[in-house]
């Protein structure tokens, strides 16, 4: 890879590539991806594979279409083994299955545990195959799409590159399935509202992630310093180009100064369990003076959170200021914020400690 000095990459493959007919797995489109992974490993590049497809692979075992959540979970359970077997037969080295929910990633201790497992597998030459655990996940626990999951996994293993396979060559200025004059965007240096506006919905009737989620994933990855590519997974030309060191699709350039790992986890992986609302004229620079946030600044506490949970700090007008680890429960913070005796609340906080510590906060940019 003459132009790409990668030591570790994450490759994301969607359901449309795994089970294009929705009647079980097919290796038709997977051969070139598998060969790419084999060649990367032969060059000393570590690879993590994030693979969708369990529901699509399991659909053929059932008489009815996936019209309910329990049925989809059953399909995922039946299809996961077939999906893993399909990947396993394409490699002459061992693979390992890792099934995750968002609860495994938003909890810091479990997140670190996942990281340790992935690194141990890579150190021993085993290919990790990651998928969302659709058999047990709920709306509250799910990531929702494997594009964003792949970015979280890429951040957890400190990958150099994230390669997201799509059904088009990359990001276009308009939907290429509907507009013949759509132009491919080869390089994106900054993901802003204009880039998000170019992303439409899902074009495949098999997968759940369209270009919108791929842009979200790219945004997560590049902020961690990870080069991100959206490429056409249906043609081997994409992977030949990558092996030769060329960009075959859209390249999202990484931040020159990546976010600190813990702040990246707070911003992009951990879900806020509640909100602390401050006045619209709140002007404390939280990144420098987070410990000066006190209960007298709080106009409302929303949600039910415990000590150590992630919270969102926002203004009353909706402006998001930061995500942070809370040193107070929602119950206690509500109690202090409602006190007429400000001296009592201030004395309590001086004794117990700040609501937010400066080393457990991530500033958000609108």
Tab-separated table of C-alpha atoms in Angstrom:
chain	number	residue	atom	x	y	z
A	1	UNK	CA	0.000	0.000	0.000
A	2	UNK	CA	2.406	2.618	-1.284
A	3	UNK	CA	0.276	5.634	-0.386
A	4	UNK	CA	-1.414	4.194	2.708
A	5	UNK	CA	0.885	3.409	5.600
A	6	UNK	CA	-1.654	1.470	7.596
A	7	UNK	CA	-0.922	-0.785	10.540
A	8	UNK	CA	-4.523	-1.559	11.480
A	9	UNK	CA	-7.800	-1.145	9.578
A	10	UNK	CA	-11.500	-1.841	10.063
A	11	UNK	CA	-13.588	-3.062	7.117
A	12	UNK	CA	-17.379	-2.734	7.290
A	13	UNK	CA	-19.564	-4.960	5.104
A	14	UNK	CA	-23.345	-4.598	4.878
A	15	UNK	CA	-26.271	-6.966	4.527
A	16	UNK	CA	-26.692	-6.366	0.792
A	17	UNK	CA	-23.238	-7.831	0.205
A	18	UNK	CA	-23.728	-10.755	2.581
A	19	UNK	CA	-27.203	-11.863	1.476
A	20	UNK	CA	-28.136	-9.983	-1.720
A	21	UNK	CA	-31.187	-12.163	-2.365
A	22	UNK	CA	-32.257	-12.266	1.302
A	23	UNK	CA	-32.333	-16.066	1.028
A	24	UNK	CA	-29.182	-16.944	2.919
A	25	UNK	CA	-25.554	-15.955	2.562
A	26	UNK	CA	-23.741	-15.756	-0.745
A	27	UNK	CA	-19.981	-15.562	-1.307
A	28	UNK	CA	-20.457	-13.899	-4.705
A	29	UNK	CA	-19.568	-10.389	-3.539
A	30	UNK	CA	-17.522	-11.473	-0.538
A	31	UNK	CA	-14.646	-13.130	-2.413
A	32	UNK	CA	-12.964	-9.860	-3.403
A	33	UNK	CA	-13.412	-8.481	0.124
A	34	UNK	CA	-11.931	-11.643	1.628
A	35	UNK	CA	-8.989	-11.493	-0.795
A	36	UNK	CA	-8.419	-7.872	0.185
A	37	UNK	CA	-8.330	-8.845	3.861
A	38	UNK	CA	-5.949	-11.737	3.156
A	39	UNK	CA	-3.586	-9.473	1.198
A	40	UNK	CA	-3.684	-6.800	3.887
A	41	UNK	CA	-2.737	-9.325	6.541
A	42	UNK	CA	0.045	-10.670	4.301
A	43	UNK	CA	1.473	-7.133	4.278
A	44	UNK	CA	1.418	-6.964	8.054
A	45	UNK	CA	-1.789	-4.917	8.328
A	46	UNK	CA	-4.104	-5.984	11.144
A	47	UNK	CA	-7.782	-6.194	10.145
A	48	UNK	CA	-11.053	-6.086	12.075
A	49	UNK	CA	-14.166	-7.003	10.096
A	50	UNK	CA	-17.541	-5.476	11.019
A	51	UNK	CA	-20.196	-7.511	9.245
A	52	UNK	CA	-23.950	-7.063	9.061
A	53	UNK	CA	-26.178	-9.745	7.601
A	54	UNK	CA	-27.494	-12.026	10.331
A	55	UNK	CA	-31.142	-11.048	9.819
A	56	UNK	CA	-30.866	-11.161	6.026
A	57	UNK	CA	-29.062	-14.504	6.206
A	58	UNK	CA	-31.700	-16.003	8.504
A	59	UNK	CA	-34.751	-14.804	6.573
A	60	UNK	CA	-34.779	-17.882	4.351
A	61	UNK	CA	-35.358	-20.171	7.335
A	62	UNK	CA	-38.757	-18.632	8.038
A	63	UNK	CA	-41.994	-18.764	6.076
A	64	UNK	CA	-43.029	-15.186	6.788
A	65	UNK	CA	-41.301	-11.867	6.164
A	66	UNK	CA	-39.617	-10.043	9.089
A	67	UNK	CA	-42.703	-8.118	10.200
A	68	UNK	CA	-42.093	-8.043	13.949
A	69	UNK	CA	-39.199	-7.423	16.323
A	70	UNK	CA	-39.281	-10.926	17.900
A	71	UNK	CA	-39.245	-12.474	14.414
A	72	UNK	CA	-36.251	-10.354	13.399
A	73	UNK	CA	-34.442	-11.456	16.549
A	74	UNK	CA	-35.143	-15.091	15.719
A	75	UNK	CA	-33.896	-14.541	12.168
A	76	UNK	CA	-30.742	-12.942	13.526
A	77	UNK	CA	-30.129	-15.944	15.784
A	78	UNK	CA	-30.598	-18.374	12.896
A	79	UNK	CA	-28.619	-16.317	10.397
A	80	UNK	CA	-25.630	-15.408	12.576
A	81	UNK	CA	-24.146	-18.905	12.445
A	82	UNK	CA	-24.537	-19.062	8.664
A	83	UNK	CA	-22.951	-15.638	8.296
A	84	UNK	CA	-19.951	-16.633	10.401
A	85	UNK	CA	-19.614	-19.943	8.548
A	86	UNK	CA	-19.623	-18.092	5.225
A	87	UNK	CA	-16.805	-15.804	6.298
A	88	UNK	CA	-14.891	-18.627	7.958
A	89	UNK	CA	-14.732	-20.733	4.796
A	90	UNK	CA	-13.223	-17.807	2.850
A	91	UNK	CA	-10.136	-17.654	5.082
A	92	UNK	CA	-7.329	-20.068	5.908
A	93	UNK	CA	-6.828	-18.468	9.321
A	94	UNK	CA	-9.108	-18.467	12.376
A	95	UNK	CA	-11.940	-16.005	12.897
A	96	UNK	CA	-13.645	-14.919	16.110
A	97	UNK	CA	-17.210	-13.773	16.646
A	98	UNK	CA	-17.880	-10.668	18.761
A	99	UNK	CA	-21.505	-9.619	19.271
A	100	UNK	CA	-22.083	-6.215	20.847
A	101	UNK	CA	-24.877	-3.959	22.017
A	102	UNK	CA	-24.569	-0.264	22.711
A	103	UNK	CA	-24.646	-1.098	26.419
A	104	UNK	CA	-21.298	-2.843	25.957
A	105	UNK	CA	-19.797	0.319	24.465
A	106	UNK	CA	-21.374	3.128	26.490
A	107	UNK	CA	-20.287	1.545	29.795
A	108	UNK	CA	-16.634	2.515	30.219
A	109	UNK	CA	-15.576	-0.679	31.982
A	110	UNK	CA	-17.197	-2.916	29.366
A	111	UNK	CA	-15.833	-0.724	26.563
A	112	UNK	CA	-12.299	-1.246	27.859
A	113	UNK	CA	-13.003	-4.987	28.128
A	114	UNK	CA	-14.066	-5.079	24.463
A	115	UNK	CA	-10.863	-3.242	23.496
A	116	UNK	CA	-8.722	-5.729	25.405
A	117	UNK	CA	-10.414	-8.681	23.704
A	118	UNK	CA	-9.977	-7.189	20.230
A	119	UNK	CA	-6.294	-6.440	20.798
A	120	UNK	CA	-5.663	-9.946	22.141
A	121	UNK	CA	-7.299	-11.498	19.072
A	122	UNK	CA	-5.248	-9.317	16.724
A	123	UNK	CA	-2.041	-10.096	18.603
A	124	UNK	CA	-2.679	-13.811	18.031
A	125	UNK	CA	-3.454	-13.483	14.327
A	126	UNK	CA	-7.199	-14.112	14.669
A	127	UNK	CA	-9.647	-12.083	12.568
A	128	UNK	CA	-12.335	-10.473	14.765
A	129	UNK	CA	-15.760	-10.422	13.099
A	130	UNK	CA	-17.976	-7.898	14.880
A	131	UNK	CA	-21.745	-7.537	14.585
A	132	UNK	CA	-24.493	-5.976	16.652
A	133	UNK	CA	-26.167	-8.543	18.880
A	134	UNK	CA	-29.573	-8.320	17.203
A	135	UNK	CA	-30.930	-11.336	19.081
A	136	UNK	CA	-31.064	-9.502	22.408
A	137	UNK	CA	-30.788	-5.793	21.673
A	138	UNK	CA	-33.643	-3.385	22.297
A	139	UNK	CA	-34.316	0.178	21.158
A	140	UNK	CA	-32.622	1.384	24.318
A	141	UNK	CA	-29.546	-0.795	23.871
A	142	UNK	CA	-28.957	-0.885	20.125
A	143	UNK	CA	-26.475	1.095	18.083
A	144	UNK	CA	-28.953	0.792	15.224
A	145	UNK	CA	-26.611	0.362	12.283
A	146	UNK	CA	-23.223	-1.200	11.679
A	147	UNK	CA	-21.832	1.901	9.974
A	148	UNK	CA	-21.736	3.745	13.290
A	149	UNK	CA	-20.725	0.550	15.092
A	150	UNK	CA	-17.744	0.196	12.766
A	151	UNK	CA	-16.595	3.721	13.639
A	152	UNK	CA	-16.866	2.955	17.355
A	153	UNK	CA	-14.881	-0.254	16.854
A	154	UNK	CA	-12.283	1.586	14.755
A	155	UNK	CA	-11.837	4.116	17.557
A	156	UNK	CA	-11.576	1.383	20.181
A	157	UNK	CA	-8.685	-0.368	18.363
A	158	UNK	CA	-6.981	2.884	17.299
A	159	UNK	CA	-7.305	1.966	13.632
A	160	UNK	CA	-5.487	3.932	10.956
A	161	UNK	CA	-8.305	3.531	8.433
A	162	UNK	CA	-11.994	2.653	8.268
A	163	UNK	CA	-13.253	1.245	4.972
A	164	UNK	CA	-17.046	1.273	4.610
A	165	UNK	CA	-18.429	-0.777	1.734
A	166	UNK	CA	-21.442	0.692	-0.059
A	167	UNK	CA	-23.552	-0.036	-3.149
A	168	UNK	CA	-22.240	3.108	-4.862
A	169	UNK	CA	-18.717	4.393	-5.479
A	170	UNK	CA	-18.830	6.877	-2.609
A	171	UNK	CA	-20.503	10.128	-1.592
A	172	UNK	CA	-22.175	12.014	-4.442
A	173	UNK	CA	-23.471	15.572	-4.504
A	174	UNK	CA	-26.905	14.058	-5.196
A	175	UNK	CA	-28.438	10.578	-5.251
A	176	UNK	CA	-26.727	8.716	-8.140
A	177	UNK	CA	-29.602	6.208	-8.319
A	178	UNK	CA	-31.967	9.018	-9.308
A	179	UNK	CA	-29.712	11.597	-10.968
A	180	UNK	CA	-27.533	10.803	-13.984
A	181	UNK	CA	-25.542	14.004	-13.465
A	182	UNK	CA	-24.545	13.171	-9.901
A	183	UNK	CA	-20.867	13.897	-9.218
A	184	UNK	CA	-18.654	11.760	-6.981
A	185	UNK	CA	-16.980	13.680	-4.152
A	186	UNK	CA	-13.453	12.251	-4.071
A	187	UNK	CA	-12.136	14.011	-0.974
A	188	UNK	CA	-13.819	15.513	2.085
A	189	UNK	CA	-11.613	17.613	4.345
A	190	UNK	CA	-14.355	18.749	6.732
A	191	UNK	CA	-17.758	17.235	7.448
A	192	UNK	CA	-20.271	20.065	7.756
A	193	UNK	CA	-23.963	20.667	7.083
A	194	UNK	CA	-23.345	20.659	3.334
A	195	UNK	CA	-21.851	17.178	3.456
A	196	UNK	CA	-24.683	15.903	5.651
A	197	UNK	CA	-27.197	17.374	3.198
A	198	UNK	CA	-25.715	15.260	0.400
A	199	UNK	CA	-26.496	12.051	2.305
A	200	UNK	CA	-29.880	10.499	1.495
A	201	UNK	CA	-31.659	7.496	2.987
A	202	UNK	CA	-30.957	3.818	2.499
A	203	UNK	CA	-30.944	2.715	-1.141
A	204	UNK	CA	-30.827	-1.004	-0.408
A	205	UNK	CA	-33.924	-2.928	0.642
A	206	UNK	CA	-31.725	-5.341	2.608
A	207	UNK	CA	-29.632	-3.136	4.894
A	208	UNK	CA	-30.575	-0.490	7.434
A	209	UNK	CA	-27.698	1.918	6.884
A	210	UNK	CA	-27.762	4.384	3.987
A	211	UNK	CA	-25.358	7.172	3.144
A	212	UNK	CA	-26.602	9.195	6.124
A	213	UNK	CA	-25.255	6.695	8.648
A	214	UNK	CA	-22.029	6.348	6.668
A	215	UNK	CA	-21.420	10.091	7.002
A	216	UNK	CA	-22.164	9.845	10.726
A	217	UNK	CA	-19.646	7.015	10.982
A	218	UNK	CA	-17.046	8.996	9.049
A	219	UNK	CA	-17.567	11.946	11.395
A	220	UNK	CA	-16.903	9.725	14.408
A	221	UNK	CA	-13.831	8.137	12.836
A	222	UNK	CA	-12.037	11.198	11.460
A	223	UNK	CA	-12.320	13.014	14.802
A	224	UNK	CA	-10.274	10.135	16.217
A	225	UNK	CA	-7.639	10.598	13.519
A	226	UNK	CA	-8.873	7.693	11.370
A	227	UNK	CA	-8.848	7.992	7.567
A	228	UNK	CA	-12.268	6.908	6.331
A	229	UNK	CA	-13.222	5.619	2.896
A	230	UNK	CA	-16.632	4.914	1.413
A	231	UNK	CA	-16.121	2.529	-1.514
A	232	UNK	CA	-18.211	0.335	-3.797
A	233	UNK	CA	-18.190	-3.113	-2.208
A	234	UNK	CA	-19.753	-4.781	-5.250
A	235	UNK	CA	-16.651	-4.479	-7.439
A	236	UNK	CA	-13.173	-5.868	-6.895
A	237	UNK	CA	-11.739	-2.753	-8.543
A	238	UNK	CA	-12.314	-0.870	-5.290
A	239	UNK	CA	-10.110	-3.229	-3.321
A	240	UNK	CA	-7.448	-3.477	-6.012
A	241	UNK	CA	-7.167	0.315	-5.943
A	242	UNK	CA	-6.825	0.372	-2.157
A	243	UNK	CA	-4.093	-2.264	-2.343
A	244	UNK	CA	-2.281	-0.114	-4.889
A	245	UNK	CA	-2.549	2.917	-2.627
A	246	UNK	CA	-5.284	4.805	-4.441
A	247	UNK	CA	-8.647	6.138	-3.357
A	248	UNK	CA	-11.431	4.388	-5.330
A	249	UNK	CA	-14.328	6.236	-3.699
A	250	UNK	CA	-14.636	9.057	-1.195
A	251	UNK	CA	-11.841	9.741	1.257
A	252	UNK	CA	-12.693	11.575	4.475
A	253	UNK	CA	-9.479	13.059	5.777
A	254	UNK	CA	-8.777	12.678	9.502
A	255	UNK	CA	-8.266	15.424	12.052
A	256	UNK	CA	-4.641	16.501	12.249
A	257	UNK	CA	-5.027	16.665	16.025
A	258	UNK	CA	-7.365	13.809	17.044
A	259	UNK	CA	-9.643	14.064	20.046
A	260	UNK	CA	-8.332	12.495	23.217
A	261	UNK	CA	-9.527	8.897	23.501
A	262	UNK	CA	-11.654	9.395	26.599
A	263	UNK	CA	-13.278	12.567	25.223
A	264	UNK	CA	-13.946	10.793	21.921
A	265	UNK	CA	-15.691	7.989	23.819
A	266	UNK	CA	-17.818	10.511	25.717
A	267	UNK	CA	-18.734	12.412	22.533
A	268	UNK	CA	-19.352	9.623	20.060
A	269	UNK	CA	-19.947	6.365	21.956
A	270	UNK	CA	-21.418	6.992	25.382
A	271	UNK	CA	-25.166	7.775	25.442
A	272	UNK	CA	-26.387	10.555	27.701
A	273	UNK	CA	-28.688	9.134	30.370
A	274	UNK	CA	-30.071	12.537	31.267
A	275	UNK	CA	-29.729	16.288	30.826
A	276	UNK	CA	-28.668	19.217	32.969
A	277	UNK	CA	-30.228	22.430	31.679
A	278	UNK	CA	-28.588	25.809	32.327
A	279	UNK	CA	-29.823	29.341	31.519
A	280	UNK	CA	-29.488	30.806	28.028
A	281	UNK	CA	-27.030	33.406	29.347
A	282	UNK	CA	-24.762	30.738	30.877
A	283	UNK	CA	-21.260	31.722	29.781
A	284	UNK	CA	-18.900	29.508	31.786
A	285	UNK	CA	-16.171	28.013	29.560
A	286	UNK	CA	-16.814	24.417	30.538
A	287	UNK	CA	-13.678	23.070	28.899
A	288	UNK	CA	-11.589	25.183	31.279
A	289	UNK	CA	-13.907	25.751	34.222
A	290	UNK	CA	-16.198	22.715	34.305
A	291	UNK	CA	-15.851	22.429	38.067
A	292	UNK	CA	-17.464	25.865	38.413
A	293	UNK	CA	-20.796	24.451	37.221
A	294	UNK	CA	-22.890	24.386	40.383
A	295	UNK	CA	-26.466	23.632	41.327
A	296	UNK	CA	-27.446	27.301	41.329
A	297	UNK	CA	-26.711	27.322	37.560
A	298	UNK	CA	-29.144	24.444	36.972
A	299	UNK	CA	-32.667	25.378	35.870
A	300	UNK	CA	-33.802	21.782	35.204
A	301	UNK	CA	-32.669	18.189	35.546
A	302	UNK	CA	-34.124	15.775	33.015
A	303	UNK	CA	-33.962	11.997	32.964
A	304	UNK	CA	-32.938	9.469	35.566
A	305	UNK	CA	-29.184	9.068	35.965
A	306	UNK	CA	-26.825	7.750	38.601
A	307	UNK	CA	-23.361	8.790	39.734
A	308	UNK	CA	-20.934	7.981	36.925
A	309	UNK	CA	-23.515	8.121	34.123
A	310	UNK	CA	-22.998	10.324	31.089
A	311	UNK	CA	-25.131	13.457	30.953
A	312	UNK	CA	-25.727	16.207	28.401
A	313	UNK	CA	-25.274	19.797	29.521
A	314	UNK	CA	-27.354	22.163	27.415
A	315	UNK	CA	-28.792	25.641	27.523
A	316	UNK	CA	-32.494	26.283	27.974
A	317	UNK	CA	-32.748	27.252	24.285
A	318	UNK	CA	-31.505	23.779	23.297
A	319	UNK	CA	-27.854	24.628	22.579
A	320	UNK	CA	-25.735	21.588	23.449
A	321	UNK	CA	-22.654	22.509	25.453
A	322	UNK	CA	-21.021	19.289	26.597
A	323	UNK	CA	-21.295	15.631	27.485
A	324	UNK	CA	-19.786	14.657	30.795
A	325	UNK	CA	-19.616	12.071	33.515
A	326	UNK	CA	-21.852	13.169	36.383
A	327	UNK	CA	-20.597	13.090	39.965
A	328	UNK	CA	-24.179	13.468	41.214
A	329	UNK	CA	-27.343	11.451	40.705
A	330	UNK	CA	-30.342	13.122	39.088
A	331	UNK	CA	-32.245	12.860	42.361
A	332	UNK	CA	-29.574	14.605	44.429
A	333	UNK	CA	-28.880	17.257	41.801
A	334	UNK	CA	-32.590	18.060	41.493
A	335	UNK	CA	-32.802	18.386	45.268
A	336	UNK	CA	-29.873	20.828	45.405
A	337	UNK	CA	-31.099	22.860	42.429
A	338	UNK	CA	-34.487	23.353	44.085
A	339	UNK	CA	-33.064	24.641	47.381
A	340	UNK	CA	-33.978	28.203	48.334
A	341	UNK	CA	-31.102	28.202	50.793
A	342	UNK	CA	-28.202	28.683	48.367
A	343	UNK	CA	-25.671	28.622	51.201
A	344	UNK	CA	-26.751	25.086	52.099
A	345	UNK	CA	-26.361	23.889	48.498
A	346	UNK	CA	-23.006	25.626	48.110
A	347	UNK	CA	-21.654	24.150	51.363
A	348	UNK	CA	-22.823	20.694	50.292
A	349	UNK	CA	-21.064	20.963	46.931
A	350	UNK	CA	-17.894	22.342	48.504
A	351	UNK	CA	-17.808	19.317	50.786
A	352	UNK	CA	-18.896	16.642	48.298
A	353	UNK	CA	-17.169	17.949	45.179
A	354	UNK	CA	-18.140	19.397	41.794
A	355	UNK	CA	-21.016	18.212	39.613
A	356	UNK	CA	-18.560	17.621	36.755
A	357	UNK	CA	-14.803	17.074	36.899
A	358	UNK	CA	-12.632	18.735	34.259
A	359	UNK	CA	-11.063	15.431	33.169
A	360	UNK	CA	-14.472	13.850	32.468
A	361	UNK	CA	-16.025	16.308	30.027
A	362	UNK	CA	-16.202	16.635	26.239
A	363	UNK	CA	-17.179	19.972	24.716
A	364	UNK	CA	-19.693	19.740	21.884
A	365	UNK	CA	-19.642	21.896	18.777
A	366	UNK	CA	-22.900	22.790	17.106
